[in-house]
Each structure stands twice: as structure tokens, then as C-alpha cells.
mmCIF file with all atom_site columns, C-alpha atoms in Angstrom:
data_model
loop_
_atom_site.group_PDB
_atom_site.id
_atom_site.type_symbol
_atom_site.label_atom_id
_atom_site.label_alt_id
_atom_site.label_comp_id
_atom_site.label_asym_id
_atom_site.label_entity_id
_atom_site.label_seq_id
_atom_site.pdbx_PDB_ins_code
_atom_site.Cartn_x
_atom_site.Cartn_y
_atom_site.Cartn_z
_atom_site.occupancy
_atom_site.B_iso_or_equiv
_atom_site.pdbx_formal_charge
_atom_site.auth_seq_id
_atom_site.auth_comp_id
_atom_site.auth_asym_id
_atom_site.auth_atom_id
_atom_site.pdbx_PDB_model_num
ATOM 1   C CA . MET K 1 1   ? -8.058  -19.006 5.316  1.00 0.00 ? 159 MET K CA 1
ATOM 2   C CA . THR K 1 2   ? -5.385  -16.715 3.880  1.00 0.00 ? 160 THR K CA 1
ATOM 3   C CA . SER K 1 3   ? -2.422  -17.795 1.791  1.00 0.00 ? 161 SER K CA 1
ATOM 4   C CA . ALA K 1 4   ? -0.222  -17.046 4.794  1.00 0.00 ? 162 ALA K CA 1
ATOM 5   C CA . ASP K 1 5   ? -2.219  -19.591 6.781  1.00 0.00 ? 163 ASP K CA 1
ATOM 6   C CA . SER K 1 6   ? -1.898  -22.368 4.223  1.00 0.00 ? 164 SER K CA 1
ATOM 7   C CA . THR K 1 7   ? 1.733   -21.993 3.152  1.00 0.00 ? 165 THR K CA 1
ATOM 8   C CA . VAL K 1 8   ? 5.142   -21.280 4.586  1.00 0.00 ? 166 VAL K CA 1
ATOM 9   C CA . ALA K 1 9   ? 7.852   -20.249 2.130  1.00 0.00 ? 167 ALA K CA 1
ATOM 10  C CA . GLY K 1 10  ? 5.530   -21.352 -0.676 1.00 0.00 ? 168 GLY K CA 1
ATOM 11  C CA . ARG K 1 11  ? 4.992   -24.869 0.675  1.00 0.00 ? 169 ARG K CA 1
ATOM 12  C CA . PRO K 1 12  ? 1.517   -26.035 1.737  1.00 0.00 ? 170 PRO K CA 1
ATOM 13  C CA . LEU K 1 13  ? 1.142   -26.688 5.468  1.00 0.00 ? 171 LEU K CA 1
ATOM 14  C CA . ARG K 1 14  ? -0.086  -30.020 6.777  1.00 0.00 ? 172 ARG K CA 1
ATOM 15  C CA . ALA K 1 15  ? -3.406  -29.999 8.615  1.00 0.00 ? 173 ALA K CA 1
ATOM 16  C CA . ASP K 1 16  ? -1.716  -30.352 12.013 1.00 0.00 ? 174 ASP K CA 1
ATOM 17  C CA . ALA K 1 17  ? 0.700   -27.534 11.197 1.00 0.00 ? 175 ALA K CA 1
ATOM 18  C CA . ARG K 1 18  ? -2.216  -25.290 10.186 1.00 0.00 ? 176 ARG K CA 1
ATOM 19  C CA . ARG K 1 19  ? -3.943  -26.086 13.478 1.00 0.00 ? 177 ARG K CA 1
ATOM 20  C CA . ASN K 1 20  ? -0.777  -25.311 15.444 1.00 0.00 ? 178 ASN K CA 1
ATOM 21  C CA . ARG K 1 21  ? -0.313  -22.024 13.602 1.00 0.00 ? 179 ARG K CA 1
ATOM 22  C CA . ALA K 1 22  ? -3.922  -21.003 14.210 1.00 0.00 ? 180 ALA K CA 1
ATOM 23  C CA . ARG K 1 23  ? -3.639  -21.941 17.886 1.00 0.00 ? 181 ARG K CA 1
ATOM 24  C CA . VAL K 1 24  ? -0.442  -19.907 18.341 1.00 0.00 ? 182 VAL K CA 1
ATOM 25  C CA . LEU K 1 25  ? -2.070  -16.884 16.671 1.00 0.00 ? 183 LEU K CA 1
ATOM 26  C CA . GLU K 1 26  ? -5.167  -17.189 18.844 1.00 0.00 ? 184 GLU K CA 1
ATOM 27  C CA . VAL K 1 27  ? -3.207  -17.415 22.080 1.00 0.00 ? 185 VAL K CA 1
ATOM 28  C CA . ALA K 1 28  ? -0.680  -14.735 21.119 1.00 0.00 ? 186 ALA K CA 1
ATOM 29  C CA . GLN K 1 29  ? -3.444  -12.327 20.165 1.00 0.00 ? 187 GLN K CA 1
ATOM 30  C CA . GLN K 1 30  ? -5.081  -12.747 23.561 1.00 0.00 ? 188 GLN K CA 1
ATOM 31  C CA . VAL K 1 31  ? -1.774  -12.501 25.451 1.00 0.00 ? 189 VAL K CA 1
ATOM 32  C CA . PHE K 1 32  ? -0.545  -9.423  23.572 1.00 0.00 ? 190 PHE K CA 1
ATOM 33  C CA . ALA K 1 33  ? -3.918  -7.718  23.998 1.00 0.00 ? 191 ALA K CA 1
ATOM 34  C CA . GLU K 1 34  ? -3.994  -8.332  27.740 1.00 0.00 ? 192 GLU K CA 1
ATOM 35  C CA . GLU K 1 35  ? -0.317  -8.148  28.714 1.00 0.00 ? 193 GLU K CA 1
ATOM 36  C CA . GLY K 1 36  ? 1.508   -6.335  25.918 1.00 0.00 ? 194 GLY K CA 1
ATOM 37  C CA . LEU K 1 37  ? 4.511   -7.391  23.868 1.00 0.00 ? 195 LEU K CA 1
ATOM 38  C CA . ALA K 1 38  ? 6.798   -8.140  26.819 1.00 0.00 ? 196 ALA K CA 1
ATOM 39  C CA . VAL K 1 39  ? 5.474   -11.710 27.116 1.00 0.00 ? 197 VAL K CA 1
ATOM 40  C CA . PRO K 1 40  ? 8.223   -14.098 25.930 1.00 0.00 ? 198 PRO K CA 1
ATOM 41  C CA . ILE K 1 41  ? 7.710   -16.529 23.060 1.00 0.00 ? 199 ILE K CA 1
ATOM 42  C CA . ASP K 1 42  ? 8.205   -19.565 25.310 1.00 0.00 ? 200 ASP K CA 1
ATOM 43  C CA . GLU K 1 43  ? 5.272   -18.432 27.474 1.00 0.00 ? 201 GLU K CA 1
ATOM 44  C CA . ILE K 1 44  ? 3.078   -18.101 24.384 1.00 0.00 ? 202 ILE K CA 1
ATOM 45  C CA . ALA K 1 45  ? 4.147   -21.589 23.315 1.00 0.00 ? 203 ALA K CA 1
ATOM 46  C CA . ARG K 1 46  ? 3.329   -22.980 26.766 1.00 0.00 ? 204 ARG K CA 1
ATOM 47  C CA . ARG K 1 47  ? -0.144  -21.443 26.780 1.00 0.00 ? 205 ARG K CA 1
ATOM 48  C CA . ALA K 1 48  ? -0.785  -22.647 23.229 1.00 0.00 ? 206 ALA K CA 1
ATOM 49  C CA . GLY K 1 49  ? 0.248   -26.175 24.175 1.00 0.00 ? 207 GLY K CA 1
ATOM 50  C CA . VAL K 1 50  ? 3.025   -26.398 21.579 1.00 0.00 ? 208 VAL K CA 1
ATOM 51  C CA . GLY K 1 51  ? 6.806   -26.442 21.650 1.00 0.00 ? 209 GLY K CA 1
ATOM 52  C CA . VAL K 1 52  ? 8.866   -23.275 21.282 1.00 0.00 ? 210 VAL K CA 1
ATOM 53  C CA . GLY K 1 53  ? 10.339  -24.710 18.076 1.00 0.00 ? 211 GLY K CA 1
ATOM 54  C CA . THR K 1 54  ? 6.836   -24.963 16.608 1.00 0.00 ? 212 THR K CA 1
ATOM 55  C CA . VAL K 1 55  ? 6.261   -21.265 17.218 1.00 0.00 ? 213 VAL K CA 1
ATOM 56  C CA . TYR K 1 56  ? 9.596   -20.313 15.647 1.00 0.00 ? 214 TYR K CA 1
ATOM 57  C CA . ARG K 1 57  ? 8.954   -22.481 12.578 1.00 0.00 ? 215 ARG K CA 1
ATOM 58  C CA . HIS K 1 58  ? 5.888   -20.381 11.792 1.00 0.00 ? 216 HIS K CA 1
ATOM 59  C CA . PHE K 1 59  ? 7.088   -17.055 13.209 1.00 0.00 ? 217 PHE K CA 1
ATOM 60  C CA . PRO K 1 60  ? 10.880  -16.566 13.256 1.00 0.00 ? 218 PRO K CA 1
ATOM 61  C CA . THR K 1 61  ? 10.637  -13.533 15.556 1.00 0.00 ? 219 THR K CA 1
ATOM 62  C CA . LYS K 1 62  ? 8.164   -11.996 17.958 1.00 0.00 ? 220 LYS K CA 1
ATOM 63  C CA . ASP K 1 63  ? 7.755   -9.123  15.498 1.00 0.00 ? 221 ASP K CA 1
ATOM 64  C CA . ALA K 1 64  ? 6.732   -11.596 12.785 1.00 0.00 ? 222 ALA K CA 1
ATOM 65  C CA . LEU K 1 65  ? 4.131   -13.052 15.135 1.00 0.00 ? 223 LEU K CA 1
ATOM 66  C CA . PHE K 1 66  ? 2.843   -9.580  16.000 1.00 0.00 ? 224 PHE K CA 1
ATOM 67  C CA . VAL K 1 67  ? 2.568   -8.604  12.319 1.00 0.00 ? 225 VAL K CA 1
ATOM 68  C CA . ALA K 1 68  ? 0.641   -11.811 11.593 1.00 0.00 ? 226 ALA K CA 1
ATOM 69  C CA . ILE K 1 69  ? -1.822  -10.924 14.366 1.00 0.00 ? 227 ILE K CA 1
ATOM 70  C CA . ILE K 1 70  ? -2.241  -7.409  12.976 1.00 0.00 ? 228 ILE K CA 1
ATOM 71  C CA . GLN K 1 71  ? -2.849  -8.766  9.489  1.00 0.00 ? 229 GLN K CA 1
ATOM 72  C CA . GLU K 1 72  ? -5.491  -11.168 10.764 1.00 0.00 ? 230 GLU K CA 1
ATOM 73  C CA . ARG K 1 73  ? -7.257  -8.541  12.878 1.00 0.00 ? 231 ARG K CA 1
ATOM 74  C CA . LEU K 1 74  ? -7.379  -5.934  10.116 1.00 0.00 ? 232 LEU K CA 1
ATOM 75  C CA . ARG K 1 75  ? -8.726  -8.436  7.593  1.00 0.00 ? 233 ARG K CA 1
ATOM 76  C CA . ALA K 1 76  ? -11.355 -9.573  10.081 1.00 0.00 ? 234 ALA K CA 1
ATOM 77  C CA . VAL K 1 77  ? -12.402 -5.984  10.802 1.00 0.00 ? 235 VAL K CA 1
ATOM 78  C CA . GLY K 1 78  ? -12.688 -5.283  7.079  1.00 0.00 ? 236 GLY K CA 1
ATOM 79  C CA . GLU K 1 79  ? -14.837 -8.375  6.550  1.00 0.00 ? 237 GLU K CA 1
ATOM 80  C CA . VAL K 1 80  ? -17.176 -7.386  9.393  1.00 0.00 ? 238 VAL K CA 1
ATOM 81  C CA . ALA K 1 81  ? -17.595 -3.905  7.900  1.00 0.00 ? 239 ALA K CA 1
ATOM 82  C CA . ARG K 1 82  ? -18.224 -5.349  4.432  1.00 0.00 ? 240 ARG K CA 1
ATOM 83  C CA . LYS K 1 83  ? -20.910 -7.714  5.720  1.00 0.00 ? 241 LYS K CA 1
ATOM 84  C CA . LEU K 1 84  ? -22.575 -4.911  7.672  1.00 0.00 ? 242 LEU K CA 1
ATOM 85  C CA . ALA K 1 85  ? -22.635 -2.847  4.473  1.00 0.00 ? 243 ALA K CA 1
ATOM 86  C CA . GLU K 1 86  ? -24.604 -5.625  2.770  1.00 0.00 ? 244 GLU K CA 1
ATOM 87  C CA . GLY K 1 87  ? -27.209 -5.756  5.537  1.00 0.00 ? 245 GLY K CA 1
ATOM 88  C CA . PRO K 1 88  ? -30.136 -3.542  6.497  1.00 0.00 ? 246 PRO K CA 1
ATOM 89  C CA . ALA K 1 89  ? -30.037 -0.348  8.583  1.00 0.00 ? 247 ALA K CA 1
ATOM 90  C CA . ALA K 1 90  ? -26.671 0.845   7.293  1.00 0.00 ? 248 ALA K CA 1
ATOM 91  C CA . GLY K 1 91  ? -26.681 3.954   9.479  1.00 0.00 ? 249 GLY K CA 1
ATOM 92  C CA . ARG K 1 92  ? -27.191 2.050   12.705 1.00 0.00 ? 250 ARG K CA 1
ATOM 93  C CA . ALA K 1 93  ? -24.638 -0.535  11.573 1.00 0.00 ? 251 ALA K CA 1
ATOM 94  C CA . PHE K 1 94  ? -22.062 2.170   10.790 1.00 0.00 ? 252 PHE K CA 1
ATOM 95  C CA . PHE K 1 95  ? -22.332 3.884   14.175 1.00 0.00 ? 253 PHE K CA 1
ATOM 96  C CA . GLY K 1 96  ? -22.412 0.545   15.998 1.00 0.00 ? 254 GLY K CA 1
ATOM 97  C CA . PHE K 1 97  ? -19.269 -0.516  14.146 1.00 0.00 ? 255 PHE K CA 1
ATOM 98  C CA . PHE K 1 98  ? -17.510 2.756   15.026 1.00 0.00 ? 256 PHE K CA 1
ATOM 99  C CA . GLU K 1 99  ? -18.395 2.412   18.699 1.00 0.00 ? 257 GLU K CA 1
ATOM 100 C CA . HIS K 1 100 ? -17.328 -1.235  18.799 1.00 0.00 ? 258 HIS K CA 1
ATOM 101 C CA . MET K 1 101 ? -13.988 -0.480  17.152 1.00 0.00 ? 259 MET K CA 1
ATOM 102 C CA . VAL K 1 102 ? -13.158 2.233   19.684 1.00 0.00 ? 260 VAL K CA 1
ATOM 103 C CA . ARG K 1 103 ? -14.175 0.042   22.612 1.00 0.00 ? 261 ARG K CA 1
ATOM 104 C CA . ASP K 1 104 ? -12.318 -3.030  21.304 1.00 0.00 ? 262 ASP K CA 1
ATOM 105 C CA . ALA K 1 105 ? -9.128  -1.281  20.244 1.00 0.00 ? 263 ALA K CA 1
ATOM 106 C CA . SER K 1 106 ? -8.944  0.831   23.402 1.00 0.00 ? 264 SER K CA 1
ATOM 107 C CA . LEU K 1 107 ? -8.452  -2.455  25.282 1.00 0.00 ? 265 LEU K CA 1
ATOM 108 C CA . ASN K 1 108 ? -6.282  -4.085  22.615 1.00 0.00 ? 266 ASN K CA 1
ATOM 109 C CA . LYS K 1 109 ? -2.829  -2.616  22.061 1.00 0.00 ? 267 LYS K CA 1
ATOM 110 C CA . ALA K 1 110 ? -2.234  -4.637  18.908 1.00 0.00 ? 268 ALA K CA 1
ATOM 111 C CA . LEU K 1 111 ? -5.358  -3.349  17.196 1.00 0.00 ? 269 LEU K CA 1
ATOM 112 C CA . PHE K 1 112 ? -4.728  0.213   18.370 1.00 0.00 ? 270 PHE K CA 1
ATOM 113 C CA . ASP K 1 113 ? -1.191  0.148   16.969 1.00 0.00 ? 271 ASP K CA 1
ATOM 114 C CA . ALA K 1 114 ? -2.505  -1.207  13.673 1.00 0.00 ? 272 ALA K CA 1
ATOM 115 C CA . LEU K 1 115 ? -5.150  1.492   13.311 1.00 0.00 ? 273 LEU K CA 1
ATOM 116 C CA . ALA K 1 116 ? -2.801  4.255   14.395 1.00 0.00 ? 274 ALA K CA 1
ATOM 117 C CA . ALA K 1 117 ? 0.052   2.885   12.260 1.00 0.00 ? 275 ALA K CA 1
ATOM 118 C CA . GLY K 1 118 ? 2.242   3.063   15.336 1.00 0.00 ? 276 GLY K CA 1
ATOM 119 C CA . GLY K 1 119 ? 4.274   0.689   17.414 1.00 0.00 ? 277 GLY K CA 1
ATOM 120 C CA . GLY K 1 120 ? 7.052   0.405   14.826 1.00 0.00 ? 278 GLY K CA 1
ATOM 121 C CA . LEU K 1 121 ? 4.909   -1.776  12.576 1.00 0.00 ? 279 LEU K CA 1
ATOM 122 C CA . ASN K 1 122 ? 6.278   -2.736  9.172  1.00 0.00 ? 280 ASN K CA 1
ATOM 123 C CA . GLN K 1 123 ? 3.863   -0.814  6.977  1.00 0.00 ? 281 GLN K CA 1
ATOM 124 C CA . GLU K 1 124 ? 4.684   -2.825  3.855  1.00 0.00 ? 282 GLU K CA 1
ATOM 125 C CA . LEU K 1 125 ? 3.841   -6.115  5.543  1.00 0.00 ? 283 LEU K CA 1
ATOM 126 C CA . THR K 1 126 ? 0.486   -4.841  6.796  1.00 0.00 ? 284 THR K CA 1
ATOM 127 C CA . ALA K 1 127 ? -0.466  -2.828  3.689  1.00 0.00 ? 285 ALA K CA 1
ATOM 128 C CA . GLU K 1 128 ? -2.680  -5.506  2.115  1.00 0.00 ? 286 GLU K CA 1
ATOM 129 C CA . ALA K 1 129 ? -4.595  -6.200  5.325  1.00 0.00 ? 287 ALA K CA 1
ATOM 130 C CA . ARG K 1 130 ? -4.925  -2.474  5.978  1.00 0.00 ? 288 ARG K CA 1
ATOM 131 C CA . GLN K 1 131 ? -6.445  -2.079  2.513  1.00 0.00 ? 289 GLN K CA 1
ATOM 132 C CA . VAL K 1 132 ? -8.989  -4.833  3.236  1.00 0.00 ? 290 VAL K CA 1
ATOM 133 C CA . MET K 1 133 ? -9.989  -2.969  6.387  1.00 0.00 ? 291 MET K CA 1
ATOM 134 C CA . MET K 1 134 ? -10.276 0.405   4.635  1.00 0.00 ? 292 MET K CA 1
ATOM 135 C CA . THR K 1 135 ? -12.275 -1.070  1.751  1.00 0.00 ? 293 THR K CA 1
ATOM 136 C CA . GLY K 1 136 ? -14.782 -2.608  4.153  1.00 0.00 ? 294 GLY K CA 1
ATOM 137 C CA . LEU K 1 137 ? -15.027 0.634   6.098  1.00 0.00 ? 295 LEU K CA 1
ATOM 138 C CA . GLY K 1 138 ? -15.496 2.561   2.860  1.00 0.00 ? 296 GLY K CA 1
ATOM 139 C CA . ASP K 1 139 ? -18.310 0.247   1.754  1.00 0.00 ? 297 ASP K CA 1
ATOM 140 C CA . LEU K 1 140 ? -20.105 0.627   5.080  1.00 0.00 ? 298 LEU K CA 1
ATOM 141 C CA . LEU K 1 141 ? -19.647 4.402   5.084  1.00 0.00 ? 299 LEU K CA 1
ATOM 142 C CA . ALA K 1 142 ? -20.990 4.709   1.538  1.00 0.00 ? 300 ALA K CA 1
ATOM 143 C CA . LYS K 1 143 ? -24.128 2.737   2.402  1.00 0.00 ? 301 LYS K CA 1
ATOM 144 C CA . ALA K 1 144 ? -24.727 4.850   5.511  1.00 0.00 ? 302 ALA K CA 1
ATOM 145 C CA . GLN K 1 145 ? -24.298 7.999   3.452  1.00 0.00 ? 303 GLN K CA 1
ATOM 146 C CA . GLU K 1 146 ? -26.707 6.705   0.794  1.00 0.00 ? 304 GLU K CA 1
ATOM 147 C CA . ALA K 1 147 ? -29.236 6.136   3.573  1.00 0.00 ? 305 ALA K CA 1
ATOM 148 C CA . GLY K 1 148 ? -28.818 9.768   4.654  1.00 0.00 ? 306 GLY K CA 1
ATOM 149 C CA . GLU K 1 149 ? -27.474 8.768   8.085  1.00 0.00 ? 307 GLU K CA 1
ATOM 150 C CA . VAL K 1 150 ? -23.912 10.087  7.704  1.00 0.00 ? 308 VAL K CA 1
ATOM 151 C CA . ARG K 1 151 ? -22.827 13.430  6.296  1.00 0.00 ? 309 ARG K CA 1
ATOM 152 C CA . PRO K 1 152 ? -21.807 13.070  2.649  1.00 0.00 ? 310 PRO K CA 1
ATOM 153 C CA . ASP K 1 153 ? -18.472 14.910  2.839  1.00 0.00 ? 311 ASP K CA 1
ATOM 154 C CA . LEU K 1 154 ? -16.771 12.307  5.043  1.00 0.00 ? 312 LEU K CA 1
ATOM 155 C CA . THR K 1 155 ? -14.305 9.804   3.593  1.00 0.00 ? 313 THR K CA 1
ATOM 156 C CA . ALA K 1 156 ? -13.177 6.458   5.019  1.00 0.00 ? 314 ALA K CA 1
ATOM 157 C CA . ALA K 1 157 ? -9.826  8.082   5.841  1.00 0.00 ? 315 ALA K CA 1
ATOM 158 C CA . ASP K 1 158 ? -11.666 10.782  7.810  1.00 0.00 ? 316 ASP K CA 1
ATOM 159 C CA . VAL K 1 159 ? -13.581 8.151   9.772  1.00 0.00 ? 317 VAL K CA 1
ATOM 160 C CA . LYS K 1 160 ? -10.388 6.243   10.564 1.00 0.00 ? 318 LYS K CA 1
ATOM 161 C CA . THR K 1 161 ? -8.746  9.479   11.782 1.00 0.00 ? 319 THR K CA 1
ATOM 162 C CA . LEU K 1 162 ? -11.711 10.193  14.055 1.00 0.00 ? 320 LEU K CA 1
ATOM 163 C CA . MET K 1 163 ? -11.558 6.614   15.331 1.00 0.00 ? 321 MET K CA 1
ATOM 164 C CA . VAL K 1 164 ? -7.857  6.902   16.154 1.00 0.00 ? 322 VAL K CA 1
ATOM 165 C CA . GLY K 1 165 ? -8.501  10.223  17.915 1.00 0.00 ? 323 GLY K CA 1
ATOM 166 C CA . CYS K 1 166 ? -11.114 8.613   20.170 1.00 0.00 ? 324 CYS K CA 1
ATOM 167 C CA . LEU K 1 167 ? -8.762  5.693   20.821 1.00 0.00 ? 325 LEU K CA 1
ATOM 168 C CA . THR K 1 168 ? -5.868  7.957   21.724 1.00 0.00 ? 326 THR K CA 1
ATOM 169 C CA . MET K 1 169 ? -7.930  9.857   24.283 1.00 0.00 ? 327 MET K CA 1
ATOM 170 C CA . ALA K 1 170 ? -9.318  6.615   25.688 1.00 0.00 ? 328 ALA K CA 1
ATOM 171 C CA . ARG K 1 171 ? -5.863  5.082   26.112 1.00 0.00 ? 329 ARG K CA 1
ATOM 172 C CA . GLN K 1 172 ? -4.462  8.244   27.694 1.00 0.00 ? 330 GLN K CA 1
ATOM 173 C CA . GLY K 1 173 ? -7.373  8.376   30.115 1.00 0.00 ? 331 GLY K CA 1
ATOM 174 C CA . THR K 1 174 ? -7.964  12.033  29.284 1.00 0.00 ? 332 THR K CA 1
ATOM 175 C CA . ALA K 1 175 ? -11.677 11.627  28.507 1.00 0.00 ? 333 ALA K CA 1
ATOM 176 C CA . ASP K 1 176 ? -14.598 9.281   28.955 1.00 0.00 ? 334 ASP K CA 1
ATOM 177 C CA . PRO K 1 177 ? -14.531 7.042   25.833 1.00 0.00 ? 335 PRO K CA 1
ATOM 178 C CA . GLY K 1 178 ? -18.314 6.788   25.734 1.00 0.00 ? 336 GLY K CA 1
ATOM 179 C CA . LEU K 1 179 ? -18.691 10.554  25.826 1.00 0.00 ? 337 LEU K CA 1
ATOM 180 C CA . MET K 1 180 ? -16.080 11.080  23.114 1.00 0.00 ? 338 MET K CA 1
ATOM 181 C CA . VAL K 1 181 ? -17.669 8.475   20.833 1.00 0.00 ? 339 VAL K CA 1
ATOM 182 C CA . GLY K 1 182 ? -21.064 10.104  21.345 1.00 0.00 ? 340 GLY K CA 1
ATOM 183 C CA . VAL K 1 183 ? -19.735 13.544  20.454 1.00 0.00 ? 341 VAL K CA 1
ATOM 184 C CA . VAL K 1 184 ? -17.871 12.267  17.390 1.00 0.00 ? 342 VAL K CA 1
ATOM 185 C CA . CYS K 1 185 ? -20.832 10.215  16.160 1.00 0.00 ? 343 CYS K CA 1
ATOM 186 C CA . ALA K 1 186 ? -23.096 13.252  16.526 1.00 0.00 ? 344 ALA K CA 1
ATOM 187 C CA . GLY K 1 187 ? -20.623 15.215  14.422 1.00 0.00 ? 345 GLY K CA 1
ATOM 188 C CA . MET K 1 188 ? -20.670 12.573  11.689 1.00 0.00 ? 346 MET K CA 1
ATOM 189 C CA . ARG K 1 189 ? -24.433 12.802  11.256 1.00 0.00 ? 347 ARG K CA 1
ATOM 190 C CA . PRO K 1 190 ? -25.812 15.054  8.510  1.00 0.00 ? 348 PRO K CA 1
ATOM 191 C CA . VAL K 1 191 ? -25.880 18.723  9.375  1.00 0.00 ? 349 VAL K CA 1
ATOM 192 C CA . SER K 1 192 ? -29.456 19.928  9.774  1.00 0.00 ? 350 SER K CA 1
ATOM 193 C CA . PRO K 1 193 ? -30.229 23.070  7.806  1.00 0.00 ? 351 PRO K CA 1
ATOM 194 C CA . VAL K 1 194 ? -30.463 26.160  9.949  1.00 0.00 ? 352 VAL K CA 1
ATOM 195 C CA . ARG K 1 195 ? -33.985 27.475  9.907  1.00 0.00 ? 353 ARG K CA 1
ATOM 196 C CA . THR K 1 196 ? -34.337 31.239  9.837  1.00 0.00 ? 354 THR K CA 1
ATOM 197 C CA . PRO K 1 197 ? -37.273 32.838  11.588 1.00 0.00 ? 355 PRO K CA 1
ATOM 198 C CA . GLU K 1 198 ? -40.035 33.916  9.253  1.00 0.00 ? 356 GLU K CA 1
ATOM 199 C CA . ALA K 1 199 ? -40.287 37.677  8.815  1.00 0.00 ? 357 ALA K CA 1
#
């Protein structure tokens, strides 16, 4: 649980208020991912089984609710990457993570906007969560590089840029996402030395 989950304006939330907040976030994340940001707050409240006032007590605006979702998703992604970095088969885990992120975010506008830093997001409000995500990605990348599965000159920022490129093409429908991920993953593997024919 993050500090944002347990407090509002510095005051601890009651257990029922924490449950309501978590429920609103869960429902809003699903609704925004499937239907976009046009869904009104009262519809989110109805689906979450709470009153509109309850939603507004936790999230004064729809933008505040969207930012909270982005923060939660980025932190979760960073934690997944960090745990994968601590496990075996770092190379396989790295490429599986990359593929999953492209597939998941290509269907989820909120996550795509967070990764691409688009959608008019408040960058200051998402900076901490973005750092958690990049740290986890960096840890996983480093382990895959140590295992000799990923070329050593790539940085976490490079990997994120490649990820966003695949996502952009997938969302625009200009290329088969699976093909693009395969090509990009092949390019991230170590370059084999060119063997010259013996004289």
C-alpha cells in the first residue's frame, strides 16, 4: 500500500475508505482501459458500487483519478520487473517482460500514455512512479546483460524508447505487433561477431 492509499491530505483513511478507494481505482482502471477517458465519473461510481461523492472525496477531478491509476500501474510494472530481475533466466524474463508490456499497453490507453509521457499527463505527479518503473526495468536489463542475453550497450531509456515505438505502431495499426516485437527483440540480442572466411 502506498502513502497515497493510506492518507488523504495527511490524514489516515479508515479501513472502509481504503476499500472504497481501492475499488474505485480498480473499476476506473478497467473502464478507462476499455472505453477511454470519456466515461463520466458517475458511471465509474455506479460500477464501483459507491456514491459519486465518495469518488470525489478521493479524486477531486477525473484527471486526478487518471493520474492515480497511472501511478499505480507504473509502480506495479516496476515491481514486476524488479522481481523478475531477482529470479532465474534473466534473459528469458527480460524478453517476456518486453513482449508483455507491448501487448498490455497496446490495449490499455492509460498505460500507453504513461509510457509515452503523452495524454497531457502531469509529469511531476507521475515522476516518482515513473522512476520506480525505470529502476525495475534497469535492474532486469542489467541482469539480462550480465547473463549475455542482451547487448551491453543498451540502457533502460533505450529499451523504453523501443517499447514505445512498438506500442505506437501497434496502436496505429501500421504493423503486426508480434512481428515488430520479434524484430526489436532480435535487435536487442548481442551482436554475433562476423566470421571472415579463412584464407
